[in-house]
Coordinates of C-alpha atoms in Angstrom, one line a residue:
Chain A
M1 CA 2.9 33.1 75.4
F2 CA -0.8 32.3 75.1
D3 CA -1.6 36.0 74.9
V4 CA 0.9 36.4 72.1
I5 CA -0.8 33.6 70.1
S6 CA -4.4 34.7 70.8
N7 CA -3.6 38.2 69.6
Y8 CA -3.1 36.7 66.1
F9 CA -6.7 35.5 66.1
T10 CA -8.3 38.6 67.5
N11 CA -6.3 41.5 66.1
D12 CA -7.0 42.1 62.3
W13 CA -3.5 43.3 61.5
Q14 CA -1.9 40.3 63.2
A15 CA -4.5 37.9 61.6
L16 CA -3.3 39.3 58.3
I17 CA 0.3 38.4 59.2
L18 CA -0.8 34.9 60.4
V19 CA -2.6 34.2 57.1
S20 CA 0.4 35.5 55.1
V21 CA 2.9 33.3 57.0
V22 CA 0.7 30.2 56.8
C23 CA 0.2 30.7 53.1
A24 CA 3.9 31.3 52.4
C25 CA 4.7 28.1 54.4
L26 CA 2.0 26.1 52.7
T27 CA 3.3 27.2 49.3
T28 CA 6.9 26.4 50.1
G29 CA 6.1 23.2 52.0
V30 CA 4.2 21.9 48.9
L31 CA 6.9 23.0 46.4
S32 CA 9.9 22.1 48.4
P33 CA 9.9 18.4 47.6
I34 CA 9.7 19.2 43.9
V35 CA 12.4 21.9 44.1
V36 CA 14.8 19.7 46.0
S37 CA 14.1 16.5 43.9
S38 CA 14.5 18.5 40.7
R39 CA 17.8 20.1 42.0
L40 CA 16.4 23.6 41.5
A41 CA 17.6 24.9 44.8
F42 CA 20.1 27.3 43.3
F43 CA 17.6 28.3 40.7
S44 CA 15.1 29.6 43.1
D45 CA 17.9 31.5 44.8
A46 CA 18.9 33.2 41.5
V47 CA 15.3 34.1 40.8
A48 CA 14.8 35.5 44.3
H49 CA 17.8 37.8 43.9
S50 CA 16.5 39.0 40.5
T51 CA 13.4 40.4 42.4
L52 CA 15.7 43.0 43.8
A53 CA 16.0 44.4 40.3
G54 CA 12.2 44.6 40.2
V55 CA 12.2 46.5 43.5
A56 CA 14.8 49.0 42.2
L57 CA 12.9 49.5 39.0
G58 CA 9.8 50.2 41.1
L59 CA 11.8 52.9 43.0
L60 CA 13.1 54.4 39.8
L61 CA 9.6 54.7 38.5
S62 CA 8.4 55.9 41.9
L63 CA 5.8 53.1 42.3
D64 CA 4.3 52.7 45.8
N65 CA 4.2 48.9 45.6
P66 CA 6.7 47.2 43.4
L67 CA 5.0 43.8 43.7
T68 CA 4.0 43.6 40.0
L69 CA 7.4 44.6 38.8
M70 CA 9.1 42.1 41.2
V71 CA 6.9 39.3 39.8
G72 CA 7.4 40.5 36.2
V73 CA 11.2 40.7 36.5
A74 CA 11.5 37.4 38.3
I75 CA 9.4 35.6 35.6
V76 CA 11.4 37.2 32.8
V77 CA 14.7 36.2 34.4
A78 CA 13.3 32.7 35.0
L79 CA 12.2 32.4 31.3
I80 CA 15.6 33.7 30.1
I81 CA 17.4 31.1 32.2
A82 CA 15.0 28.4 31.0
S83 CA 15.5 29.4 27.3
L84 CA 19.3 29.7 27.6
R85 CA 19.3 26.2 29.2
Q86 CA 17.8 24.8 26.0
V87 CA 20.4 26.3 23.7
T88 CA 23.7 26.5 25.6
T89 CA 26.1 23.8 26.6
L90 CA 27.0 25.6 29.8
G91 CA 25.9 24.0 33.1
L92 CA 22.8 25.3 34.8
D93 CA 24.9 26.5 37.8
T94 CA 27.0 28.7 35.5
L95 CA 23.9 30.2 33.9
L96 CA 22.4 30.9 37.3
G97 CA 25.6 32.5 38.5
V98 CA 25.5 34.8 35.5
A99 CA 21.8 35.6 35.9
M100 CA 22.2 36.3 39.6
A101 CA 25.2 38.6 39.2
G102 CA 23.6 40.4 36.3
S103 CA 20.2 41.1 37.9
L104 CA 21.8 42.1 41.3
A105 CA 24.2 44.5 39.5
A106 CA 21.4 45.9 37.4
G107 CA 19.3 46.3 40.5
L108 CA 22.0 48.2 42.4
L109 CA 22.6 50.5 39.5
M110 CA 18.9 51.3 39.4
Y111 CA 18.9 52.0 43.1
H112 CA 21.8 54.4 42.6
A113 CA 19.9 56.1 39.7
A114 CA 16.8 56.4 41.9
E115 CA 19.0 58.2 44.5
K116 CA 17.2 56.3 47.2
G117 CA 20.3 54.7 48.7
Y118 CA 20.0 51.2 50.0
A119 CA 17.9 52.1 53.0
G120 CA 14.8 50.0 52.2
L121 CA 16.8 47.2 50.7
H122 CA 17.1 45.1 53.9
N123 CA 13.3 44.8 54.0
Y124 CA 13.5 42.8 50.8
L125 CA 16.6 40.9 51.9
F126 CA 15.3 39.8 55.3
G127 CA 11.6 40.2 54.9
Q128 CA 9.4 42.6 56.8
V129 CA 6.4 40.9 58.0
A130 CA 5.3 44.0 59.9
L131 CA 5.0 46.0 56.7
L132 CA 2.7 43.5 55.0
G133 CA -0.5 44.9 53.6
P134 CA -3.7 43.3 52.3
T135 CA -2.3 43.1 48.8
D136 CA 0.7 41.1 50.0
M137 CA -1.6 38.8 51.9
W138 CA -3.8 38.1 48.9
A139 CA -0.7 37.6 46.8
L140 CA 0.4 34.9 49.2
V141 CA -3.0 33.3 49.2
L142 CA -2.9 33.2 45.4
C143 CA 0.6 31.6 45.7
A144 CA -0.7 28.9 48.0
V145 CA -3.7 28.2 45.7
V146 CA -1.5 28.0 42.6
A147 CA 1.1 25.8 44.3
V148 CA -1.5 23.4 45.6
V149 CA -3.3 23.2 42.2
V150 CA -0.1 22.8 40.2
G151 CA 1.2 20.2 42.7
A152 CA -2.0 18.2 42.6
R153 CA -2.4 18.4 38.8
W154 CA 1.2 17.9 37.7
G155 CA 3.1 16.6 40.7
N156 CA 3.4 13.1 39.3
R157 CA 5.0 14.4 36.1
F158 CA 7.5 16.6 38.0
F159 CA 8.5 13.6 40.1
L160 CA 8.9 11.4 37.0
L161 CA 11.1 14.1 35.6
A162 CA 13.1 14.2 38.8
V163 CA 13.7 10.5 38.7
S164 CA 15.0 10.6 35.2
R165 CA 14.6 13.1 32.4
P166 CA 15.3 10.6 29.6
L167 CA 12.8 8.2 31.1
A168 CA 10.1 10.8 31.3
Q169 CA 10.9 11.8 27.7
A170 CA 10.6 8.2 26.5
R171 CA 7.2 8.0 28.3
G172 CA 6.0 10.8 26.1
V173 CA 6.1 13.5 28.7
P174 CA 6.8 16.9 27.0
V175 CA 9.8 17.4 29.1
A176 CA 10.7 21.0 28.0
R177 CA 7.2 22.2 28.6
Y178 CA 7.1 20.8 32.1
E179 CA 10.5 22.3 32.9
F180 CA 9.2 25.7 31.7
L181 CA 6.0 25.4 33.8
L182 CA 8.0 24.6 36.9
I183 CA 10.4 27.4 36.3
V184 CA 7.7 30.0 35.8
L185 CA 5.8 28.7 38.8
L186 CA 8.9 29.1 40.9
G187 CA 9.5 32.6 39.6
L188 CA 6.0 33.6 40.5
V189 CA 6.0 32.0 44.0
V190 CA 9.5 33.3 44.9
S191 CA 8.7 36.9 43.9
L192 CA 5.3 36.9 45.6
S193 CA 6.8 35.6 48.9
V194 CA 9.9 37.8 48.9
R195 CA 8.1 40.7 50.7
A196 CA 6.9 38.5 53.5
V197 CA 9.8 36.3 54.3
G198 CA 12.6 38.2 52.5
L199 CA 14.7 36.9 49.6
L200 CA 17.4 35.3 51.6
L201 CA 14.8 33.3 53.5
V202 CA 12.3 32.4 50.8
N203 CA 15.0 30.2 49.4
A204 CA 15.6 28.6 52.8
L205 CA 11.9 27.8 53.0
L206 CA 11.9 26.2 49.6
I207 CA 14.8 23.9 50.5
V208 CA 15.0 23.2 54.2
P209 CA 11.5 21.5 54.6
A210 CA 12.1 18.8 51.9
A211 CA 15.8 18.5 52.9
T212 CA 14.6 17.7 56.4
S213 CA 11.8 15.2 55.4
R214 CA 14.1 13.5 52.8
N215 CA 16.4 12.6 55.7
L216 CA 13.7 10.5 57.3
A217 CA 11.2 9.6 54.6
R218 CA 11.1 6.3 52.7
S219 CA 8.5 7.4 50.2
V220 CA 7.3 10.4 48.2
R221 CA 4.3 10.5 50.4
G222 CA 6.4 10.7 53.5
M223 CA 8.7 13.3 52.0
F224 CA 5.7 15.5 51.0
W225 CA 3.8 15.4 54.2
G226 CA 7.0 15.8 56.2
S227 CA 8.0 18.8 54.2
L228 CA 4.5 20.4 54.6
G229 CA 4.7 19.7 58.4
V230 CA 8.2 21.1 58.8
A231 CA 7.2 24.3 56.8
L232 CA 4.0 24.9 58.7
F233 CA 5.5 24.1 62.1
A234 CA 8.5 26.3 61.5
G235 CA 6.2 29.1 60.2
L236 CA 3.9 29.1 63.3
C237 CA 6.6 28.3 65.8
G238 CA 9.0 31.0 64.4
L239 CA 6.2 33.6 64.3
F240 CA 4.9 33.0 67.8
V241 CA 8.1 32.4 69.6
G242 CA 9.8 35.2 67.6
D243 CA 7.0 37.5 68.7
Y244 CA 7.2 36.4 72.3
L245 CA 11.0 36.9 72.4
L246 CA 10.7 40.2 70.4
L247 CA 12.7 38.7 67.5
P248 CA 12.0 39.3 63.8
P249 CA 9.7 36.6 62.5
A250 CA 11.3 35.7 59.2
P251 CA 14.8 34.7 60.5
A252 CA 13.1 33.0 63.5
I253 CA 11.1 30.8 61.1
V254 CA 14.1 29.8 59.2
V255 CA 16.1 29.0 62.4
V256 CA 13.3 26.7 63.6
A257 CA 13.3 25.0 60.2
V258 CA 17.1 24.6 60.2
L259 CA 16.9 23.2 63.8
L260 CA 14.4 20.6 62.6
F261 CA 16.8 19.8 59.8
I262 CA 19.7 19.2 62.2
V263 CA 17.5 17.0 64.3
S264 CA 16.5 14.9 61.2
Q265 CA 20.2 14.6 60.3
A266 CA 21.0 13.3 63.7
L267 CA 18.0 10.9 63.6
R268 CA 18.8 9.5 60.2
P269 CA 21.5 6.9 61.2
L270 CA 19.2 5.7 64.0
L271 CA 16.5 4.8 61.5
G272 CA 18.9 2.8 59.5
H273 CA 18.1 4.4 56.1
H274 CA 21.0 3.3 54.1
V275 CA 20.4 4.1 50.5
A276 CA 22.7 2.3 48.1
E277 CA 25.4 4.5 46.7
A278 CA 25.1 5.1 43.0
Chain B
M1 CA -5.1 -6.1 8.9
A2 CA -3.4 -9.1 10.6
T3 CA -0.7 -9.0 8.0
E4 CA 0.3 -5.4 8.5
P5 CA 3.8 -5.1 9.9
L6 CA 4.3 -3.9 13.4
L7 CA 7.2 -1.7 12.5
K8 CA 8.2 -0.3 9.2
C9 CA 11.2 1.9 8.7
E10 CA 11.8 3.3 5.2
H11 CA 15.1 5.0 4.4
V12 CA 15.5 6.3 7.9
T13 CA 18.5 8.7 8.3
V14 CA 19.4 10.6 11.5
S15 CA 21.9 13.4 11.3
A16 CA 23.5 15.4 14.0
G17 CA 26.1 18.1 13.6
G18 CA 26.6 17.3 9.9
R19 CA 27.3 13.7 10.7
K20 CA 25.0 10.8 9.8
L21 CA 24.5 8.7 12.9
V22 CA 22.1 6.3 11.1
E23 CA 21.9 6.2 7.4
D24 CA 19.3 4.9 5.0
V25 CA 17.9 2.1 7.3
S26 CA 14.9 0.2 5.9
L27 CA 13.5 -2.5 8.2
T28 CA 10.2 -4.3 8.7
L29 CA 9.3 -6.3 11.8
P30 CA 6.2 -8.5 12.1
R31 CA 4.4 -9.2 15.4
G32 CA 5.4 -11.8 18.0
Q33 CA 9.1 -12.0 17.2
L34 CA 12.3 -11.9 19.3
V35 CA 14.7 -9.6 17.5
A36 CA 18.3 -8.9 18.3
L37 CA 19.6 -5.5 17.1
I38 CA 23.4 -5.7 17.3
G39 CA 26.3 -3.5 16.4
P40 CA 29.4 -2.1 17.9
N41 CA 29.4 0.9 20.3
G42 CA 28.5 4.1 18.5
A43 CA 26.8 2.2 15.7
G44 CA 23.6 4.3 16.1
K45 CA 21.5 1.6 17.8
T46 CA 20.2 3.9 20.5
T47 CA 19.8 6.7 18.0
L48 CA 17.6 4.4 15.8
L49 CA 15.5 3.5 18.9
R50 CA 15.1 7.2 19.7
A51 CA 13.9 7.8 16.2
I52 CA 11.4 5.0 16.5
L53 CA 10.2 6.5 19.7
K54 CA 9.9 9.9 17.9
L55 CA 12.2 11.5 20.4
I56 CA 14.5 12.9 17.7
K57 CA 14.2 14.2 14.2
Y58 CA 14.8 11.9 11.3
D59 CA 14.5 11.8 7.5
G60 CA 12.5 8.9 6.0
R61 CA 9.4 7.2 7.2
I62 CA 8.8 5.2 10.4
E63 CA 5.4 3.6 10.9
V64 CA 4.5 1.8 14.1
N65 CA 1.2 0.0 14.3
G66 CA 0.9 -0.5 18.0
R67 CA 2.0 0.7 21.4
I68 CA 5.7 0.9 22.2
G69 CA 7.3 0.0 25.5
Y70 CA 10.8 1.1 26.2
V71 CA 13.4 0.1 28.7
P72 CA 16.3 2.6 28.5
Q73 CA 19.9 1.7 28.7
R74 CA 21.5 1.7 32.2
L75 CA 19.2 4.3 33.6
Q76 CA 20.9 7.1 35.5
Y77 CA 18.6 8.4 38.2
D78 CA 18.6 10.0 41.6
R79 CA 19.2 7.2 44.0
T80 CA 18.8 9.4 47.0
L81 CA 15.2 10.2 46.1
P82 CA 12.8 8.7 48.7
M83 CA 10.4 6.9 46.4
T84 CA 9.1 3.3 46.5
V85 CA 8.8 1.1 43.5
L86 CA 5.0 1.2 44.0
E87 CA 5.1 5.0 43.9
F88 CA 7.4 5.1 40.9
M89 CA 5.0 2.8 38.9
A90 CA 2.0 4.8 40.1
L91 CA 3.4 8.1 38.8
T92 CA 2.3 7.0 35.3
L93 CA -0.7 5.0 36.3
Q94 CA -2.8 7.4 38.3
K95 CA -3.8 11.1 38.1
R96 CA -4.0 11.5 41.8
P97 CA -0.6 12.8 43.1
V98 CA 1.3 9.9 44.6
A99 CA 2.1 12.2 47.5
F100 CA -1.6 11.7 48.5
G101 CA -1.2 7.9 48.3
V102 CA -1.6 5.2 45.7
A103 CA -5.1 4.2 44.7
G104 CA -6.2 0.7 45.5
R105 CA -6.8 -0.4 41.9
V106 CA -3.3 1.0 41.0
K107 CA -1.7 -1.0 43.9
A108 CA -3.3 -4.2 42.5
R109 CA -2.2 -3.3 39.0
V110 CA 1.4 -2.6 40.1
Q111 CA 1.5 -5.8 42.0
E112 CA 0.3 -7.8 39.0
L113 CA 2.9 -6.1 36.7
L114 CA 5.7 -6.8 39.2
E115 CA 4.6 -10.4 39.6
S116 CA 4.7 -10.8 35.8
V117 CA 8.4 -9.9 35.9
G118 CA 9.2 -11.9 39.0
A119 CA 9.6 -8.9 41.2
A120 CA 6.5 -9.1 43.3
R121 CA 8.3 -8.5 46.6
L122 CA 9.9 -5.2 45.4
A123 CA 6.7 -3.0 45.6
R124 CA 7.7 -1.5 49.0
S125 CA 11.4 -1.2 48.3
M126 CA 13.0 2.2 47.6
I127 CA 14.0 2.7 44.0
G128 CA 17.4 3.9 45.2
G129 CA 18.2 0.6 46.8
L130 CA 17.5 -1.7 43.8
S131 CA 20.3 -3.9 42.4
G132 CA 20.9 -3.8 38.7
G133 CA 18.8 -6.9 38.0
E134 CA 15.9 -5.6 40.2
L135 CA 16.0 -2.2 38.5
Q136 CA 15.8 -3.8 35.1
R137 CA 12.8 -5.8 36.1
V138 CA 11.0 -2.8 37.6
M139 CA 11.7 -0.9 34.4
L140 CA 10.4 -3.8 32.4
A141 CA 7.3 -4.0 34.5
S142 CA 6.8 -0.2 34.0
A143 CA 7.3 -0.6 30.3
L144 CA 4.6 -3.3 30.2
Q145 CA 2.0 -1.2 31.9
D146 CA 0.4 -0.1 28.6
Q147 CA 0.6 -3.7 27.2
P148 CA 3.0 -2.7 24.4
E149 CA 3.0 -4.5 21.1
L150 CA 6.6 -3.5 20.5
L151 CA 9.0 -3.7 23.4
L152 CA 12.4 -2.1 23.0
L153 CA 15.1 -3.1 25.5
D154 CA 18.3 -1.0 25.2
E155 CA 21.3 -3.0 26.3
P156 CA 19.7 -5.4 28.7
A157 CA 22.5 -6.3 31.0
A158 CA 23.4 -10.0 31.1
G159 CA 23.8 -11.9 34.3
V160 CA 21.6 -9.8 36.5
D161 CA 19.0 -12.4 37.4
I162 CA 17.3 -12.5 40.7
E163 CA 17.8 -15.7 42.6
G164 CA 14.9 -18.0 42.6
E165 CA 13.0 -16.1 39.9
A166 CA 12.5 -16.8 36.2
T167 CA 15.5 -15.6 34.2
F168 CA 15.2 -12.4 32.2
T169 CA 15.3 -14.4 29.0
E170 CA 12.4 -16.5 30.1
L171 CA 10.3 -13.4 30.9
I172 CA 11.1 -12.0 27.4
L173 CA 10.2 -15.2 25.7
H174 CA 6.9 -15.3 27.7
Q175 CA 6.1 -11.8 26.3
V176 CA 6.8 -12.9 22.8
R177 CA 4.9 -16.2 23.0
E178 CA 1.9 -15.4 25.2
H179 CA 1.3 -11.7 24.3
N180 CA 2.4 -11.8 20.7
T181 CA 4.8 -8.9 21.5
T182 CA 7.7 -8.2 19.3
V183 CA 10.7 -7.7 21.6
V184 CA 13.8 -6.0 20.3
L185 CA 17.0 -6.6 22.3
V186 CA 19.6 -4.0 21.5
S187 CA 23.2 -4.8 22.3
H188 CA 26.8 -4.3 21.3
D189 CA 27.3 -7.8 22.6
L190 CA 26.6 -10.9 20.6
S191 CA 25.5 -12.8 23.7
V192 CA 21.9 -11.4 23.3
V193 CA 21.6 -13.6 20.3
S194 CA 20.6 -17.1 21.1
D195 CA 18.7 -20.1 19.9
I196 CA 15.4 -18.5 20.5
T197 CA 16.2 -15.3 18.5
D198 CA 13.9 -15.1 15.4
Q199 CA 15.7 -12.3 13.6
V200 CA 19.0 -10.6 13.9
V201 CA 19.5 -7.1 12.6
C202 CA 23.1 -5.8 12.4
L203 CA 23.6 -2.1 12.4
N204 CA 26.8 -0.1 12.0
R205 CA 25.4 3.3 10.9
T206 CA 23.9 1.6 7.9
L207 CA 22.0 -1.7 8.0
K208 CA 24.6 -4.4 7.5
C209 CA 22.4 -7.5 7.5
V210 CA 19.0 -8.8 8.5
G211 CA 18.1 -12.5 8.8
S212 CA 18.0 -15.5 11.1
A213 CA 20.7 -16.0 13.7
K214 CA 21.8 -19.3 12.1
D215 CA 22.3 -17.8 8.6
L216 CA 23.8 -14.6 9.7
L217 CA 26.3 -15.3 12.4
T218 CA 29.1 -16.3 10.1
A219 CA 32.6 -15.1 10.5
E220 CA 32.2 -12.8 7.5
T221 CA 29.1 -10.9 8.6
I222 CA 30.5 -10.5 12.1
A223 CA 33.7 -9.1 10.6
E224 CA 31.8 -6.7 8.4
V225 CA 29.7 -5.4 11.3
F226 CA 32.3 -5.3 14.0
G227 CA 35.3 -4.5 11.8
G228 CA 36.9 -8.0 12.0
H229 CA 38.2 -7.9 15.6
K230 CA 35.5 -9.9 17.3
A231 CA 35.5 -13.6 17.7
V232 CA 32.2 -15.4 17.2
Y233 CA 31.0 -16.8 20.5
G234 CA 31.0 -20.6 20.4
H235 CA 27.5 -21.2 21.7
H236 CA 25.9 -19.7 18.7
H237 CA 26.7 -22.7 16.6
H238 CA 25.2 -25.3 18.9
H239 CA 22.1 -25.9 16.9

């Protein structure tokens, strides 16, 4: 086991994987409390699925690395959802359902047109840490920097919004602008991390850490550090143990995170955290 | 400039979907008054407040010469969110993310604000566990953080006082008398009007009447505002 871990610090290629995973977990660990508190879990899922359309478009245009297209498509889809939300009376869940179905179907049609079959698709669904290149690593470093800067600069506003939109509005917070910012940020982060952890799992990493820490925390501070701890622990533990047991890292990371969630759920009654029912 | 009114509304009209929610309201409020804004449900009271807060579009002119504090009506919020009262208040008092902790000077300020509303012991409580009365006090403390000159309280619930603390009415009166704040209590319920109310404003889409409680709360004006189905509460006549 020690050898497995030390390889990540001596071997360049594995160091790249380590940095990528740590950055992806740092990003999701920081954003998870905001995503969960703002009830945007399903939103990040829809945006994650829309990146598949970006991948397909990349194949259709015979691009080597579809990263830019994935980011572009995800942000466009995120902006469309955000704009529709301002003008329609439909619920957000309905809008997201439409967006997810639409972008998935469009993506599959483009795959078909590109005559590539669905062979490479599972790399994007489940993540392919082994295929990561320097570009992906730098994309994830950028993600982490953006997440930390945005969280530090506007985190208080996002939490005020999460407590109550009307209250934030009455306090003079330009509510729509902050919702837009958050949505674009999520689109960016999700699409940049899809290649590393896979789209089915990026969403898990955005939700499970804060879901776990919320179970035990009594404050925003506790929830935040707990979420970051869960994300980083799951990332490193999943990567190392997965490698040791010859398992794919991305699902291993999520399994560790979900196990921590189950433990937190079991511990919750013991801590006597009984929040008044609304 | 001591004589300039705190709030001046001139011919304020708010429309939505072709319907006028508030029509041609002209109103002037001086400083240091306790005002009751009353009217039946759907009379446009909250709409008028939202116009004063510049949250919605309106026709006419609204001039506010001072800072506004606002305590919204029965705040719906996420009660499962792990957040302490201290953190909630710090969200708008410090730039540093509350996730990194609350600054010492902000802690002191929050404690001072909570003490001023008789809720000093709530700083460490989670916002999800607050009772109605406690929440109202926290919201009031939060609204007082910028030392507002105009304080708008939308439907302050009656009978939610915390045991052993000053009553909500006493707190409001303190604001008016000591800080020269004009407090507007908005309600569909006549019980917000009391002996200490300086001015009563009756709204039912249009302004129905403005004046002192004693002069206005006659059977005729109540009937006009509420449509004639509401009995006048006895205690308003015990002057």
